[in-house]
Short mmCIF file of N, CA and C in Angstrom, two decimals:
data_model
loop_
_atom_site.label_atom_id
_atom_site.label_comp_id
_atom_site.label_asym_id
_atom_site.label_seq_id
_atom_site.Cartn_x
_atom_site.Cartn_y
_atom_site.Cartn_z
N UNK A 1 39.30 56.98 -185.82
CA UNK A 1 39.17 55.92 -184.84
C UNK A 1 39.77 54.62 -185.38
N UNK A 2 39.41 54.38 -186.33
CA UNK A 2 40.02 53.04 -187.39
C UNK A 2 41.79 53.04 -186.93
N UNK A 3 41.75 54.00 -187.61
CA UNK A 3 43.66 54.29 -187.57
C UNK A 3 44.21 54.28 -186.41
N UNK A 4 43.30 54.94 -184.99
CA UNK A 4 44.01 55.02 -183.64
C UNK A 4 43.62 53.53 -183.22
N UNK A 5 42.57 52.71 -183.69
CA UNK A 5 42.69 51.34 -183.27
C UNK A 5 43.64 50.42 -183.81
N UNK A 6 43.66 50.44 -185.00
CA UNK A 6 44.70 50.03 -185.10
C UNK A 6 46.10 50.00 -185.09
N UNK A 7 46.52 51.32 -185.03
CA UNK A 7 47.61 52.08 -184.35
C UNK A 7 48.13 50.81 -183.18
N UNK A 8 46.97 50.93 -182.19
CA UNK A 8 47.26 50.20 -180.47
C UNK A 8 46.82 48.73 -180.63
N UNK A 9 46.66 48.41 -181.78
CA UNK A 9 46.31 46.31 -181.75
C UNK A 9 48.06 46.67 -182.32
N UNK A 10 49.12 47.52 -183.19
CA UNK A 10 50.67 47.48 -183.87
C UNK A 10 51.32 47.22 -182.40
N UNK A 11 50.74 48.19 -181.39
CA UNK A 11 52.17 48.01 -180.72
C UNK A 11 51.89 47.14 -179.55
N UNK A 12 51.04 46.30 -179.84
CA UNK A 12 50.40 45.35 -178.32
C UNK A 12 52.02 44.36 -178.67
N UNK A 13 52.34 43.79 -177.34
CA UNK A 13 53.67 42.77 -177.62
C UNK A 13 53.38 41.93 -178.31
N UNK A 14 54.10 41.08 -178.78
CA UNK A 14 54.04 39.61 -179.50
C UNK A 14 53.43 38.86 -179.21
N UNK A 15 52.52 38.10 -179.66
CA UNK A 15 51.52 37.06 -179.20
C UNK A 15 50.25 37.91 -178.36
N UNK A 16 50.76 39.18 -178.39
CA UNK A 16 49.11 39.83 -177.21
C UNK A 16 48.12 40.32 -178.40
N UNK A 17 48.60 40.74 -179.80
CA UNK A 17 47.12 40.72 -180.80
C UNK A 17 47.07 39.76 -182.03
N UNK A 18 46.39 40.41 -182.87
CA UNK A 18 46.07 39.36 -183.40
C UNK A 18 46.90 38.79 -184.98
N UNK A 19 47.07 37.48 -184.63
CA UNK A 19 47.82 36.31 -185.25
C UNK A 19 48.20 37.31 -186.99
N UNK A 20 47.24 37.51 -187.40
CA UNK A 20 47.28 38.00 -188.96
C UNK A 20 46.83 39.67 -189.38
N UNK A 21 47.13 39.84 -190.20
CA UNK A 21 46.87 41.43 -190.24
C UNK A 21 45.31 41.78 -190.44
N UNK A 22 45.34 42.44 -190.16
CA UNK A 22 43.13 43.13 -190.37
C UNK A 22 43.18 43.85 -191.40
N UNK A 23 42.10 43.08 -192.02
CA UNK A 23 41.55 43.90 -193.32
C UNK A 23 40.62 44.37 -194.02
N UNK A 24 39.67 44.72 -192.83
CA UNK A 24 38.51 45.00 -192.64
C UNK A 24 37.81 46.02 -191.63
N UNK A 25 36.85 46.76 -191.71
CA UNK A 25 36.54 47.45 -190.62
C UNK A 25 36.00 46.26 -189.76
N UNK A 26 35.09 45.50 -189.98
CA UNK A 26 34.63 44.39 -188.91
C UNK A 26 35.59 43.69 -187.96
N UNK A 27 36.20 43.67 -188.82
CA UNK A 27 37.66 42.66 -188.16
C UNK A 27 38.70 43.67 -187.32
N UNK A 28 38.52 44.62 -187.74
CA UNK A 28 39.29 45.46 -186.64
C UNK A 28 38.43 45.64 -185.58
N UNK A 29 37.16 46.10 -185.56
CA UNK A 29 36.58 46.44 -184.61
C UNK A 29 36.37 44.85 -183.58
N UNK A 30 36.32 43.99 -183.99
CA UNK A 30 36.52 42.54 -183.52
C UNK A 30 37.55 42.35 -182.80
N UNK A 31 38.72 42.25 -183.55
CA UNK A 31 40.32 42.26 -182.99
C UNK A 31 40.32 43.61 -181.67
N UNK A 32 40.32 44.59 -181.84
CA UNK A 32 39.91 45.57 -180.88
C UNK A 32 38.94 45.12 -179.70
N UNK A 33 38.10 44.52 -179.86
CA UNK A 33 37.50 44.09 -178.79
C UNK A 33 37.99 43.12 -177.85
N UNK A 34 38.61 41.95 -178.78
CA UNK A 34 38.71 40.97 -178.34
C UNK A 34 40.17 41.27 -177.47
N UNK A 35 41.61 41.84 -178.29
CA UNK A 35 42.45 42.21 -177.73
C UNK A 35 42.73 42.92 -176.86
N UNK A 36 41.89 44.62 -176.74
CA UNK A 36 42.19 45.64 -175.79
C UNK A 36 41.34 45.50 -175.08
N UNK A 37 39.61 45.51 -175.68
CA UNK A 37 38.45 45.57 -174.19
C UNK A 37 38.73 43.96 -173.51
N UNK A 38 39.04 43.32 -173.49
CA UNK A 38 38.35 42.26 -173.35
C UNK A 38 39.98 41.86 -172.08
N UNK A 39 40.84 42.56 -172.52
CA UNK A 39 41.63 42.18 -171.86
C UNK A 39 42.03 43.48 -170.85
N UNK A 40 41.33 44.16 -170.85
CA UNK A 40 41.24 45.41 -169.86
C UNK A 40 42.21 46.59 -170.15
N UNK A 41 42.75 46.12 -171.54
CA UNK A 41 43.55 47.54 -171.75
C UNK A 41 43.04 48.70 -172.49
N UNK A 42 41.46 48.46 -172.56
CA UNK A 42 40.99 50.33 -173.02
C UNK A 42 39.71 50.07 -172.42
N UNK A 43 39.09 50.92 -171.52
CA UNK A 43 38.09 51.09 -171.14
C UNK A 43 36.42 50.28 -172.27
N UNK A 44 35.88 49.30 -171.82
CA UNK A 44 34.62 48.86 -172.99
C UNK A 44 33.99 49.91 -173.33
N UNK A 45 33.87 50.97 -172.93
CA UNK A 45 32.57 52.22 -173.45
C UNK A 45 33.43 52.68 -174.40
N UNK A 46 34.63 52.61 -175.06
CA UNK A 46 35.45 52.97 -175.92
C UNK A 46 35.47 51.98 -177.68
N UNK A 47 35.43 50.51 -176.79
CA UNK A 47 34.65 49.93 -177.84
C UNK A 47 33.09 49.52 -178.55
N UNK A 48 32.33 50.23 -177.31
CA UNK A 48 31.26 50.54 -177.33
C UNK A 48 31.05 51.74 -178.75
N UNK A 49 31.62 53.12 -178.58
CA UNK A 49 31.55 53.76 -179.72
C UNK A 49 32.51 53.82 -180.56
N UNK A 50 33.19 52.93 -180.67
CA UNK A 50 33.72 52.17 -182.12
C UNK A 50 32.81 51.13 -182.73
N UNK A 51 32.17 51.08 -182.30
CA UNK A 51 30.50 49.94 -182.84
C UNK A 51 29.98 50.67 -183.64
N UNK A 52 29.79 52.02 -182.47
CA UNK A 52 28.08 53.01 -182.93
C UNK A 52 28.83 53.69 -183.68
N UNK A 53 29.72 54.23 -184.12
CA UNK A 53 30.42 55.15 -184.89
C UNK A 53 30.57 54.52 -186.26
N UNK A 54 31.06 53.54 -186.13
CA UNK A 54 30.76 52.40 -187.29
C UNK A 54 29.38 51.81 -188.08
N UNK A 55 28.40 51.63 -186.92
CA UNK A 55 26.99 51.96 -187.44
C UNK A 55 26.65 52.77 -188.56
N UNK A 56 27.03 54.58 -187.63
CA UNK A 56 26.64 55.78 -188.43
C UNK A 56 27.40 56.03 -189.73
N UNK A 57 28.66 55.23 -190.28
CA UNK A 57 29.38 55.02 -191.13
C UNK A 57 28.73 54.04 -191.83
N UNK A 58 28.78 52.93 -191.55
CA UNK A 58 27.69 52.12 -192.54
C UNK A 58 26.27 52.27 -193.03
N UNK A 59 25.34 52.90 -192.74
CA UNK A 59 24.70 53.52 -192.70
C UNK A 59 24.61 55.18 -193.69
N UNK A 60 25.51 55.48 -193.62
CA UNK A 60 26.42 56.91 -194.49
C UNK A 60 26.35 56.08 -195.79
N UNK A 61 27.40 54.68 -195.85
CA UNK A 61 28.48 54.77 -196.88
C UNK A 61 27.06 54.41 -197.58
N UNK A 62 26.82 53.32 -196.96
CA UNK A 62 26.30 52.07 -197.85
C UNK A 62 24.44 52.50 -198.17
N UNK A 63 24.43 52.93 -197.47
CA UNK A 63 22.21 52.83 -197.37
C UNK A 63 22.30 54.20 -197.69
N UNK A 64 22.96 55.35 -198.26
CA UNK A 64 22.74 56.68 -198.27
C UNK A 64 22.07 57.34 -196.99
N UNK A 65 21.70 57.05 -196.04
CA UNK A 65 21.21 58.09 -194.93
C UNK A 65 22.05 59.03 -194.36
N UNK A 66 21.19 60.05 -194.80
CA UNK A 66 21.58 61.61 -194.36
C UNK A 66 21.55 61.35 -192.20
N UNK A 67 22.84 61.50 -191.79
CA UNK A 67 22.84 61.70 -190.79
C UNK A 67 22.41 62.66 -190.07
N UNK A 68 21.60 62.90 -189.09
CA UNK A 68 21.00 63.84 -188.28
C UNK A 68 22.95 64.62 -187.65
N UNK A 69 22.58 66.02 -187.40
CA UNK A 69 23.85 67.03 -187.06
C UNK A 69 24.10 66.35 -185.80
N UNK A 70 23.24 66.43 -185.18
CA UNK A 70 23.15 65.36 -183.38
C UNK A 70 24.48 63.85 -183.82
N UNK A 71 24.05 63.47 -184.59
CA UNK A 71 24.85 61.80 -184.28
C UNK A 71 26.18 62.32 -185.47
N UNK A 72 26.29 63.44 -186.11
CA UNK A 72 27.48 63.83 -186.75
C UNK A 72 28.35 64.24 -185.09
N UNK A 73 27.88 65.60 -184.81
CA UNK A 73 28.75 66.04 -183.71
C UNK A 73 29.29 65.06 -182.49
N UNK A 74 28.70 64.52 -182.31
CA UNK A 74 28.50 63.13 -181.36
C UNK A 74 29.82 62.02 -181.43
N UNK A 75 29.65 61.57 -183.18
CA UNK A 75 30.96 61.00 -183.62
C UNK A 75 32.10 61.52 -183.56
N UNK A 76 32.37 62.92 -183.92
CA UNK A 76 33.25 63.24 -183.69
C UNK A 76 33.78 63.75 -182.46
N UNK A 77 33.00 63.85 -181.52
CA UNK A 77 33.01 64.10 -180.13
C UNK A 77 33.96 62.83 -179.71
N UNK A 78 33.33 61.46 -180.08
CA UNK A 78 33.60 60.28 -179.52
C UNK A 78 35.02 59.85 -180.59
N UNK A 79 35.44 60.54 -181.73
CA UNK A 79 36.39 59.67 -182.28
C UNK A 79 37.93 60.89 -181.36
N UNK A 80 37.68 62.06 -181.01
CA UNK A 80 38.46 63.15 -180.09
C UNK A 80 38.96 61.96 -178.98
N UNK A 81 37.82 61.87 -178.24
CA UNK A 81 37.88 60.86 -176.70
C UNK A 81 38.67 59.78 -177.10
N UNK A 82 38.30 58.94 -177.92
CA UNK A 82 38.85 57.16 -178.54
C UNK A 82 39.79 57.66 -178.56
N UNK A 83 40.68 59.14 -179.80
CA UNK A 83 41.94 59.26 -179.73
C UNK A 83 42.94 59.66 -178.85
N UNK A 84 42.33 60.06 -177.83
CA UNK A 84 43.14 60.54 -177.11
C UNK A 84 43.66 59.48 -175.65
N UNK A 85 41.97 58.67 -175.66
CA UNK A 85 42.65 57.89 -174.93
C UNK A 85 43.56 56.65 -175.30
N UNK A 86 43.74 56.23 -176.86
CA UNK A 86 44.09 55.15 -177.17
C UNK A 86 45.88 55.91 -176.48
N UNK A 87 46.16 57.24 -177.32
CA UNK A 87 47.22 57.63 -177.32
C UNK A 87 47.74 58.30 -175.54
N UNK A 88 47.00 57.85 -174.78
CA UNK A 88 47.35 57.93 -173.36
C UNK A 88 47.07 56.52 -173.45
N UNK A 89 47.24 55.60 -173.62
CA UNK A 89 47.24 54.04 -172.62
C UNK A 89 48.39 53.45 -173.76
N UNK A 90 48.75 54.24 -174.59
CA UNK A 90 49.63 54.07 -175.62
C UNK A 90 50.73 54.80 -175.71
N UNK A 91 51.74 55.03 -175.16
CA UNK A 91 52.30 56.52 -174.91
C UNK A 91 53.38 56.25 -176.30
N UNK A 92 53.69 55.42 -176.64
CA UNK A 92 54.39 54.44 -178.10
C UNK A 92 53.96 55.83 -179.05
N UNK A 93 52.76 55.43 -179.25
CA UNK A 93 52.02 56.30 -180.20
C UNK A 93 52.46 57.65 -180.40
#
């Protein structure tokens, strides 16, 4: 999801993302919001689970919690969907 977001903030035109490069998961998921949801070019329930997916990743990396199989299958359910639709509203890609 990281990579297909940022993939679609590369090929937004000039002046449509953001000013400096991202170097961060926060800051992408930020820039992503602010650039594609916010300006109606990816559906919000898309940046919705680029939040929660990010959650269950922080949560993983950092606090050791063993993820329940439920919110494993789930993520990857939701990073399938994110990719496919970034790369349909992206045909570049």
């Amino acid at each position: 999801m990281f990579d297909a977001a940022r993939a679609a903030l590369m090929v937004l035109p000039e002046n449509a993302g953001p000013p400096t490069p991202i170097k961060t998961h926060r800051g992408l998921i930020t820039a992503f919001s602010q650039y594609l949801v916010a300006t109606g070019r990816i559906d919000p329930a898309f940046g919705r689970s680029l939040n929660q997916v990010e959650k269950l990743r922080l949560s993983s990396d950092y606090f050791g919690d063993v993820l329940a199989a439920g919110d494993g299958l789930w993520a990857v359910e939701q990073a399938h969907a994110f990719v496919n639709e970034v790369k349909a509203r992206f045909p570049a890609l």
